[in-house]
CSV table of C-alpha atoms (C1' of nucleotides) in Angstrom, one decimal:
chain,number,residue,atom,x,y,z
A,1,MET,CA,0.0,0.0,0.0
A,2,SER,CA,2.7,2.5,0.9
A,3,ASP,CA,5.5,1.2,-1.2
A,4,SER,CA,7.5,3.6,-3.3
A,5,VAL,CA,6.3,4.1,-6.8
A,6,ALA,CA,8.7,4.2,-9.9
A,7,LEU,CA,8.6,7.6,-11.5
A,8,ASP,CA,10.3,8.8,-14.7
A,9,PRO,CA,11.6,12.3,-15.4
A,10,VAL,CA,8.2,13.3,-17.0
A,11,ASP,CA,6.4,12.3,-13.9
A,12,LEU,CA,8.8,14.2,-11.7
A,13,HIS,CA,8.5,17.3,-13.9
A,14,ILE,CA,4.7,17.2,-13.7
A,15,LEU,CA,4.7,16.7,-9.9
A,16,ARG,CA,7.1,19.7,-9.5
A,17,LEU,CA,4.8,22.0,-11.6
A,18,LEU,CA,1.6,20.9,-10.0
A,19,GLN,CA,3.0,21.4,-6.6
A,20,ASN,CA,3.4,25.1,-7.5
A,21,ASP,CA,-0.1,25.3,-8.9
A,22,ALA,CA,-2.5,22.4,-8.8
A,23,ARG,CA,-4.8,24.1,-11.4
A,24,THR,CA,-2.2,24.2,-14.1
A,25,THR,CA,-3.9,23.1,-17.3
A,26,TYR,CA,-2.8,19.9,-19.0
A,27,ARG,CA,-2.1,22.0,-22.1
A,28,ASP,CA,0.4,24.2,-20.2
A,29,LEU,CA,1.8,21.2,-18.4
A,30,ALA,CA,2.3,19.4,-21.7
A,31,ALA,CA,4.1,22.4,-23.2
A,32,ALA,CA,6.4,22.8,-20.2
A,33,VAL,CA,7.2,19.1,-20.0
A,34,GLY,CA,7.4,18.4,-23.7
A,35,VAL,CA,4.8,15.8,-24.3
A,36,ALA,CA,1.2,15.8,-25.6
A,37,PRO,CA,-1.6,17.1,-23.4
A,38,SER,CA,-3.3,13.7,-23.4
A,39,THR,CA,-0.1,12.1,-22.2
A,40,CYS,CA,-0.1,14.5,-19.2
A,41,LEU,CA,-3.7,13.6,-18.4
A,42,ASP,CA,-2.6,10.0,-18.5
A,43,ARG,CA,0.3,10.5,-16.3
A,44,VAL,CA,-1.6,12.5,-13.7
A,45,ALA,CA,-4.4,9.9,-13.7
A,46,ARG,CA,-1.8,7.2,-13.1
A,47,LEU,CA,-0.2,9.2,-10.3
A,48,ARG,CA,-3.6,9.5,-8.7
A,49,ARG,CA,-4.5,5.8,-9.0
A,50,SER,CA,-1.1,4.8,-7.6
A,51,GLY,CA,-1.6,7.1,-4.6
A,52,VAL,CA,1.3,9.4,-5.2
A,53,ILE,CA,-1.2,12.3,-5.6
A,54,LEU,CA,-3.6,12.4,-2.7
A,55,GLY,CA,-5.5,15.5,-3.7
A,56,GLN,CA,-5.3,19.2,-4.2
A,57,GLN,CA,-6.0,21.7,-1.6
A,58,LEU,CA,-6.6,25.4,-1.6
A,59,ARG,CA,-4.0,27.4,0.4
A,60,LEU,CA,-5.7,30.2,2.4
A,61,ASP,CA,-4.4,33.1,4.5
A,62,PRO,CA,-5.7,32.5,8.0
A,63,ALA,CA,-5.1,36.2,8.8
A,64,LYS,CA,-7.6,37.3,6.0
A,65,LEU,CA,-10.2,35.0,7.6
A,66,GLY,CA,-9.8,36.7,11.0
A,67,ARG,CA,-7.4,34.2,12.4
A,68,GLY,CA,-4.4,36.4,12.8
A,69,LEU,CA,-2.5,34.4,15.4
A,70,GLU,CA,-1.1,30.9,14.9
A,71,ALA,CA,0.4,28.6,17.5
A,72,MET,CA,1.8,25.2,18.1
A,73,LEU,CA,0.6,23.3,21.1
A,74,LEU,CA,2.7,20.4,22.5
A,75,VAL,CA,0.3,18.1,24.3
A,76,GLN,CA,1.1,15.3,26.7
A,77,VAL,CA,-1.7,12.7,27.0
A,78,ARG,CA,-1.6,10.4,30.1
A,79,PRO,CA,-2.2,7.5,30.3
A,80,HIS,CA,-1.1,7.2,26.7
A,81,ARG,CA,-3.6,4.5,25.7
A,82,ARG,CA,-5.6,4.0,22.5
A,83,ASP,CA,-8.9,4.3,24.3
A,84,LEU,CA,-8.0,7.8,25.4
A,85,ILE,CA,-6.0,8.8,22.4
A,86,ASP,CA,-8.7,8.0,19.7
A,87,PRO,CA,-11.4,10.3,21.2
A,88,PHE,CA,-8.8,13.0,21.9
A,89,VAL,CA,-7.7,12.9,18.2
A,90,GLU,CA,-11.2,13.0,16.9
A,91,ARG,CA,-12.1,16.0,19.1
A,92,ILE,CA,-9.0,18.0,18.2
A,93,ARG,CA,-9.3,17.2,14.5
A,94,GLY,CA,-12.8,18.6,14.5
A,95,LEU,CA,-12.0,21.9,16.2
A,96,PRO,CA,-12.3,24.9,13.7
A,97,GLU,CA,-9.0,26.2,15.1
A,98,THR,CA,-7.0,23.1,14.3
A,99,ARG,CA,-4.9,23.2,11.1
A,100,ALA,CA,-2.7,20.2,11.6
A,101,LEU,CA,-2.3,17.4,14.1
A,102,PHE,CA,0.7,15.0,14.6
A,103,HIS,CA,1.3,12.1,16.9
A,104,LEU,CA,5.0,12.2,17.9
A,105,THR,CA,7.6,10.4,19.7
A,106,GLY,CA,9.2,12.1,22.7
A,107,PRO,CA,8.0,13.8,25.8
A,108,ASP,CA,5.1,15.5,24.0
A,109,ASP,CA,2.7,13.1,22.5
A,110,PHE,CA,0.8,15.4,20.1
A,111,LEU,CA,1.7,18.5,18.2
A,112,VAL,CA,-1.3,20.7,17.2
A,113,GLN,CA,-1.1,23.7,14.9
A,114,VAL,CA,-3.9,26.1,15.6
A,115,ALA,CA,-5.1,29.4,14.1
A,116,VAL,CA,-7.0,31.8,16.4
A,117,THR,CA,-8.2,35.4,16.5
A,118,GLY,CA,-5.8,36.5,19.2
A,119,THR,CA,-4.3,35.7,22.5
A,120,GLY,CA,-7.7,35.7,24.3
A,121,ASP,CA,-9.0,33.1,21.8
A,122,LEU,CA,-5.8,31.1,22.3
A,123,GLN,CA,-6.2,31.1,26.0
A,124,ARG,CA,-9.8,30.0,25.7
A,125,LEU,CA,-8.8,27.2,23.4
A,126,VAL,CA,-6.0,25.9,25.6
A,127,VAL,CA,-8.0,26.1,28.8
A,128,ASP,CA,-11.4,24.9,27.5
A,129,GLU,CA,-10.4,22.4,24.9
A,130,PHE,CA,-7.1,21.0,26.1
A,131,THR,CA,-6.3,21.3,29.8
A,132,ALA,CA,-10.0,20.8,30.6
A,133,ARG,CA,-9.8,17.2,29.3
A,134,PRO,CA,-8.8,14.7,32.0
A,135,GLU,CA,-6.4,12.8,29.7
A,136,VAL,CA,-4.4,16.0,28.9
A,137,ALA,CA,-1.6,16.0,31.4
A,138,ARG,CA,0.3,19.1,30.0
A,139,VAL,CA,0.1,21.7,27.2
A,140,GLU,CA,3.0,23.8,26.1
A,141,THR,CA,2.0,26.8,23.9
A,142,ARG,CA,4.5,28.2,21.3
A,143,LEU,CA,3.4,31.1,19.2
A,144,ILE,CA,4.3,31.0,15.5
A,145,PHE,CA,6.2,34.1,14.5
A,146,GLN,CA,6.5,33.2,10.8
A,147,GLN,CA,6.3,30.2,8.5
A,148,TRP,CA,7.8,29.6,5.2
A,149,ASP,CA,6.9,27.7,2.0
A,150,CYS,CA,9.4,25.0,1.1
A,151,GLY,CA,10.5,23.4,-2.1
A,152,PRO,CA,8.5,20.6,-3.8
A,153,LEU,CA,8.4,17.1,-2.3
A,154,LEU,CA,10.4,14.8,-4.6
A,155,PRO,CA,12.0,11.4,-4.3
A,156,PRO,CA,15.5,11.2,-2.7
A,157,GLY,CA,18.7,11.0,-4.7
B,1,MET,CA,-2.5,44.0,3.9
B,2,SER,CA,-3.4,41.3,6.3
B,3,ASP,CA,-6.7,42.7,7.6
B,4,SER,CA,-9.7,40.4,7.7
B,5,VAL,CA,-11.9,40.3,4.6
B,6,ALA,CA,-15.7,40.3,4.8
B,7,LEU,CA,-17.2,37.0,3.5
B,8,ASP,CA,-20.8,36.1,2.9
B,9,PRO,CA,-22.3,32.6,3.1
B,10,VAL,CA,-21.7,32.0,-0.6
B,11,ASP,CA,-18.0,32.8,-0.2
B,12,LEU,CA,-17.7,30.5,2.8
B,13,HIS,CA,-19.5,27.6,1.0
B,14,ILE,CA,-17.1,28.0,-2.0
B,15,LEU,CA,-14.1,28.1,0.3
B,16,ARG,CA,-15.2,25.0,2.1
B,17,LEU,CA,-15.7,23.0,-1.1
B,18,LEU,CA,-12.5,24.2,-2.7
B,19,GLN,CA,-10.5,23.2,0.4
B,20,ASN,CA,-11.6,19.6,-0.2
B,21,ASP,CA,-10.8,19.7,-3.9
B,22,ALA,CA,-9.1,22.8,-5.4
B,23,ARG,CA,-9.9,21.5,-8.9
B,24,THR,CA,-13.7,21.4,-8.5
B,25,THR,CA,-15.2,23.0,-11.6
B,26,TYR,CA,-17.1,26.3,-11.4
B,27,ARG,CA,-20.2,24.4,-12.7
B,28,ASP,CA,-20.1,21.9,-9.9
B,29,LEU,CA,-19.3,24.6,-7.4
B,30,ALA,CA,-22.3,26.6,-8.7
B,31,ALA,CA,-24.6,23.6,-8.5
B,32,ALA,CA,-23.6,22.9,-4.9
B,33,VAL,CA,-23.7,26.5,-3.7
B,34,GLY,CA,-26.9,27.4,-5.6
B,35,VAL,CA,-25.7,30.3,-7.8
B,36,ALA,CA,-24.7,30.6,-11.5
B,37,PRO,CA,-21.3,29.4,-12.6
B,38,SER,CA,-20.2,32.9,-13.6
B,39,THR,CA,-21.0,34.1,-10.2
B,40,CYS,CA,-18.7,31.4,-8.7
B,41,LEU,CA,-16.0,32.4,-11.1
B,42,ASP,CA,-16.5,36.0,-10.0
B,43,ARG,CA,-16.4,35.1,-6.3
B,44,VAL,CA,-13.3,33.0,-6.6
B,45,ALA,CA,-11.5,35.7,-8.6
B,46,ARG,CA,-12.3,38.2,-5.9
B,47,LEU,CA,-11.1,35.9,-3.1
B,48,ARG,CA,-7.9,35.5,-5.0
B,49,ARG,CA,-7.5,39.3,-5.5
B,50,SER,CA,-8.2,40.0,-1.8
B,51,GLY,CA,-5.5,37.5,-0.8
B,52,VAL,CA,-7.8,35.1,1.0
B,53,ILE,CA,-6.9,32.4,-1.5
B,54,LEU,CA,-3.1,32.2,-1.8
B,55,GLY,CA,-2.9,29.3,-4.3
B,56,GLN,CA,-3.6,25.6,-4.7
B,57,GLN,CA,-1.2,22.8,-4.0
B,58,LEU,CA,-1.0,19.2,-4.8
B,59,ARG,CA,-1.0,16.9,-1.7
B,60,LEU,CA,1.5,14.1,-2.2
B,61,ASP,CA,2.2,10.9,-0.2
B,62,PRO,CA,5.8,11.1,0.9
B,63,ALA,CA,6.0,7.4,1.4
B,64,LYS,CA,5.1,6.7,-2.2
B,65,LEU,CA,8.0,8.9,-3.2
B,66,GLY,CA,10.4,6.9,-1.1
B,67,ARG,CA,10.3,9.2,1.9
B,68,GLY,CA,8.7,6.8,4.3
B,69,LEU,CA,9.8,8.4,7.6
B,70,GLU,CA,8.8,11.9,8.8
B,71,ALA,CA,10.1,13.8,11.7
B,72,MET,CA,9.9,17.1,13.5
B,73,LEU,CA,13.1,18.8,14.5
B,74,LEU,CA,13.1,21.4,17.3
B,75,VAL,CA,16.1,23.6,16.7
B,76,GLN,CA,17.7,26.2,18.9
B,77,VAL,CA,19.7,28.9,17.1
B,78,ARG,CA,22.2,30.8,19.2
B,79,PRO,CA,22.9,33.7,19.1
B,80,HIS,CA,19.4,34.4,18.0
B,81,ARG,CA,20.2,37.3,15.7
B,82,ARG,CA,18.8,38.1,12.2
B,83,ASP,CA,22.2,37.9,10.6
B,84,LEU,CA,22.4,34.2,11.6
B,85,ILE,CA,18.7,33.4,11.3
B,86,ASP,CA,18.2,34.5,7.7
B,87,PRO,CA,20.9,32.3,6.1
B,88,PHE,CA,19.8,29.4,8.4
B,89,VAL,CA,16.2,29.7,7.2
B,90,GLU,CA,17.2,29.9,3.5
B,91,ARG,CA,19.4,26.9,3.8
B,92,ILE,CA,16.8,24.8,5.6
B,93,ARG,CA,13.9,25.9,3.2
B,94,GLY,CA,16.0,24.7,0.3
B,95,LEU,CA,16.7,21.2,1.6
B,96,PRO,CA,14.8,18.5,-0.4
B,97,GLU,CA,13.8,16.9,2.9
B,98,THR,CA,12.1,20.0,4.4
B,99,ARG,CA,8.3,20.0,4.2
B,100,ALA,CA,7.5,22.9,6.6
B,101,LEU,CA,9.5,25.5,8.6
B,102,PHE,CA,8.3,27.6,11.5
B,103,HIS,CA,9.9,30.3,13.7
B,104,LEU,CA,8.4,29.9,17.2
B,105,THR,CA,8.5,31.4,20.6
B,106,GLY,CA,9.8,29.3,23.4
B,107,PRO,CA,13.0,27.4,24.1
B,108,ASP,CA,13.2,26.0,20.6
B,109,ASP,CA,13.5,28.7,18.0
B,110,PHE,CA,12.6,26.7,14.9
B,111,LEU,CA,10.4,23.7,14.1
B,112,VAL,CA,11.2,21.8,10.9
B,113,GLN,CA,9.1,19.1,9.4
B,114,VAL,CA,11.2,16.7,7.3
B,115,ALA,CA,10.5,13.6,5.2
B,116,VAL,CA,13.4,11.1,4.8
B,117,THR,CA,14.0,7.6,3.6
B,118,GLY,CA,14.7,6.1,7.0
B,119,THR,CA,16.5,6.5,10.2
B,120,GLY,CA,19.9,6.5,8.5
B,121,ASP,CA,18.9,9.4,6.3
B,122,LEU,CA,17.5,11.2,9.3
B,123,GLN,CA,20.7,10.9,11.2
B,124,ARG,CA,22.7,12.2,8.2
B,125,LEU,CA,20.3,15.1,7.9
B,126,VAL,CA,20.5,16.1,11.5
B,127,VAL,CA,24.3,15.7,11.8
B,128,ASP,CA,25.3,17.2,8.4
B,129,GLU,CA,22.7,19.9,7.9
B,130,PHE,CA,21.8,20.9,11.4
B,131,THR,CA,24.3,20.3,14.2
B,132,ALA,CA,27.2,20.8,11.8
B,133,ARG,CA,26.1,24.5,11.5
B,134,PRO,CA,27.8,26.7,14.1
B,135,GLU,CA,24.7,28.7,14.9
B,136,VAL,CA,22.7,25.5,15.7
B,137,ALA,CA,23.0,25.1,19.5
B,138,ARG,CA,20.7,22.1,19.9
B,139,VAL,CA,18.4,19.8,17.8
B,140,GLU,CA,15.7,17.6,19.3
B,141,THR,CA,14.3,15.0,16.9
B,142,ARG,CA,10.8,13.7,17.3
B,143,LEU,CA,9.5,11.1,14.9
B,144,ILE,CA,6.0,11.5,13.4
B,145,PHE,CA,3.9,8.4,14.1
B,146,GLN,CA,0.9,9.6,12.3
B,147,GLN,CA,-0.7,12.8,11.1
B,148,TRP,CA,-4.3,13.7,10.4
B,149,ASP,CA,-6.2,15.9,8.0
B,150,CYS,CA,-8.3,18.5,9.7
B,151,GLY,CA,-11.4,20.4,8.8
B,152,PRO,CA,-11.4,23.4,6.5
B,153,LEU,CA,-10.1,26.7,7.6
B,154,LEU,CA,-13.0,29.1,8.2
B,155,PRO,CA,-13.5,32.5,10.0
B,156,PRO,CA,-14.3,32.3,13.7
B,157,GLY,CA,-17.8,32.6,15.1
C,1,DG,C1',2.8,8.7,-27.1
C,2,DT,C1',0.4,11.3,-30.6
C,3,DT,C1',-3.4,13.2,-33.3
C,4,DG,C1',-7.9,15.0,-34.0
C,5,DA,C1',-12.6,15.6,-33.0
C,6,DA,C1',-16.4,15.9,-29.7
C,7,DA,C1',-17.7,17.2,-25.2
C,8,DG,C1',-17.0,20.2,-21.4
C,9,DA,C1',-15.3,24.2,-18.8
C,10,DG,C1',-13.9,29.1,-18.4
C,11,DA,C1',-14.1,34.1,-19.2
C,12,DG,C1',-16.4,38.1,-21.0
C,13,DA,C1',-20.2,41.3,-22.7
C,14,DG,C1',-24.5,42.7,-22.2
C,15,DT,C1',-28.9,42.7,-19.4
C,16,DC,C1',-31.8,42.7,-15.5
C,17,DC,C1',-32.9,43.5,-10.6
D,1,DG,C1',-23.4,46.5,-6.8
D,2,DG,C1',-24.3,42.0,-7.7
D,3,DA,C1',-26.1,38.1,-10.2
D,4,DC,C1',-27.8,35.9,-14.4
D,5,DT,C1',-27.8,34.4,-19.4
D,6,DC,C1',-25.6,33.9,-23.7
D,7,DT,C1',-21.8,33.3,-26.4
D,8,DC,C1',-17.1,32.5,-27.9
D,9,DT,C1',-12.9,30.4,-26.9
D,10,DC,C1',-9.9,27.4,-24.7
D,11,DT,C1',-9.3,22.9,-22.4
D,12,DT,C1',-10.1,18.2,-21.5
D,13,DT,C1',-11.1,13.8,-22.8
D,14,DC,C1',-11.5,9.8,-25.6
D,15,DA,C1',-11.1,6.9,-29.7
D,16,DA,C1',-8.1,5.6,-33.4
D,17,DC,C1',-3.5,5.4,-35.0
DNA sequence: GTTGAAAGAGAGAGTCC
DNA sequence: GGACTCTCTCTTTCAAC
């Protein structure tokens, strides 16, 4: 299911371009890559079927939506058992403030990226949704000063 | 520049749908939202111009690309001065392993999400690209067990 | 992988409310 | 001002090569 998929230079070129703009037309893609548009369509369909491409998402500016403050919450869940973790994850995933959720190794079990209106909203979120839960043993709050876009995801080597 | 933008229920519905699939056609969007296709086109163009929509990105499965292990690196940069931070950020952003980069408050100055082929590759990355740099005072490595998709980003309230 | 034709989607002008 | 319809053009898709 999650084995690595063989990709040729055409596939890689397509993936690089679509990571910049997932709405690039197959015609433009074809011109840039140097194959026919129908070939691009074929390649992208194959990349979808093989699971390399999971989907395409809009990138939004949280500040423009009134969520001008972002933070990372490091959360320790004790006892660290599945019957406590699963409901915790479902609850946190469903919060409108949650942007990303990771289960990690190390002293903090979960990392949660949240977008809030300001420090008051952040305090409410931490106190009412995190530390209020009996399984949450500790929450460390780190504000996000800035975040950067990174290069496209490509195979190693 | 980063003030909140007024959005009506039609805008919100469009944003919710496009966050699931950024390639949804304006016709489908129009049918789901209950307005004419050209109106959808208009709304999306406006959301782009106002900066709410920053772009659209392909979501890929790193494991399918041969990067089956992901980790979070917590990095302390000392001294924490701009003339050291800026080159550090540019270098880290440009690494093929880097998926996300955050400047945070708290004891760890930077959080870096990386995708690598395995533990050997992770060790090489940490030792050669992070701790080898004189301004990097400390790196804490946390493996990512699992990560979850979250709901769409929407305004508060 | 390519070509070419049919079906489908996008972008604009004009019109109405 | 905002939304709708109509139309023209460009894009996607599919069958045949």
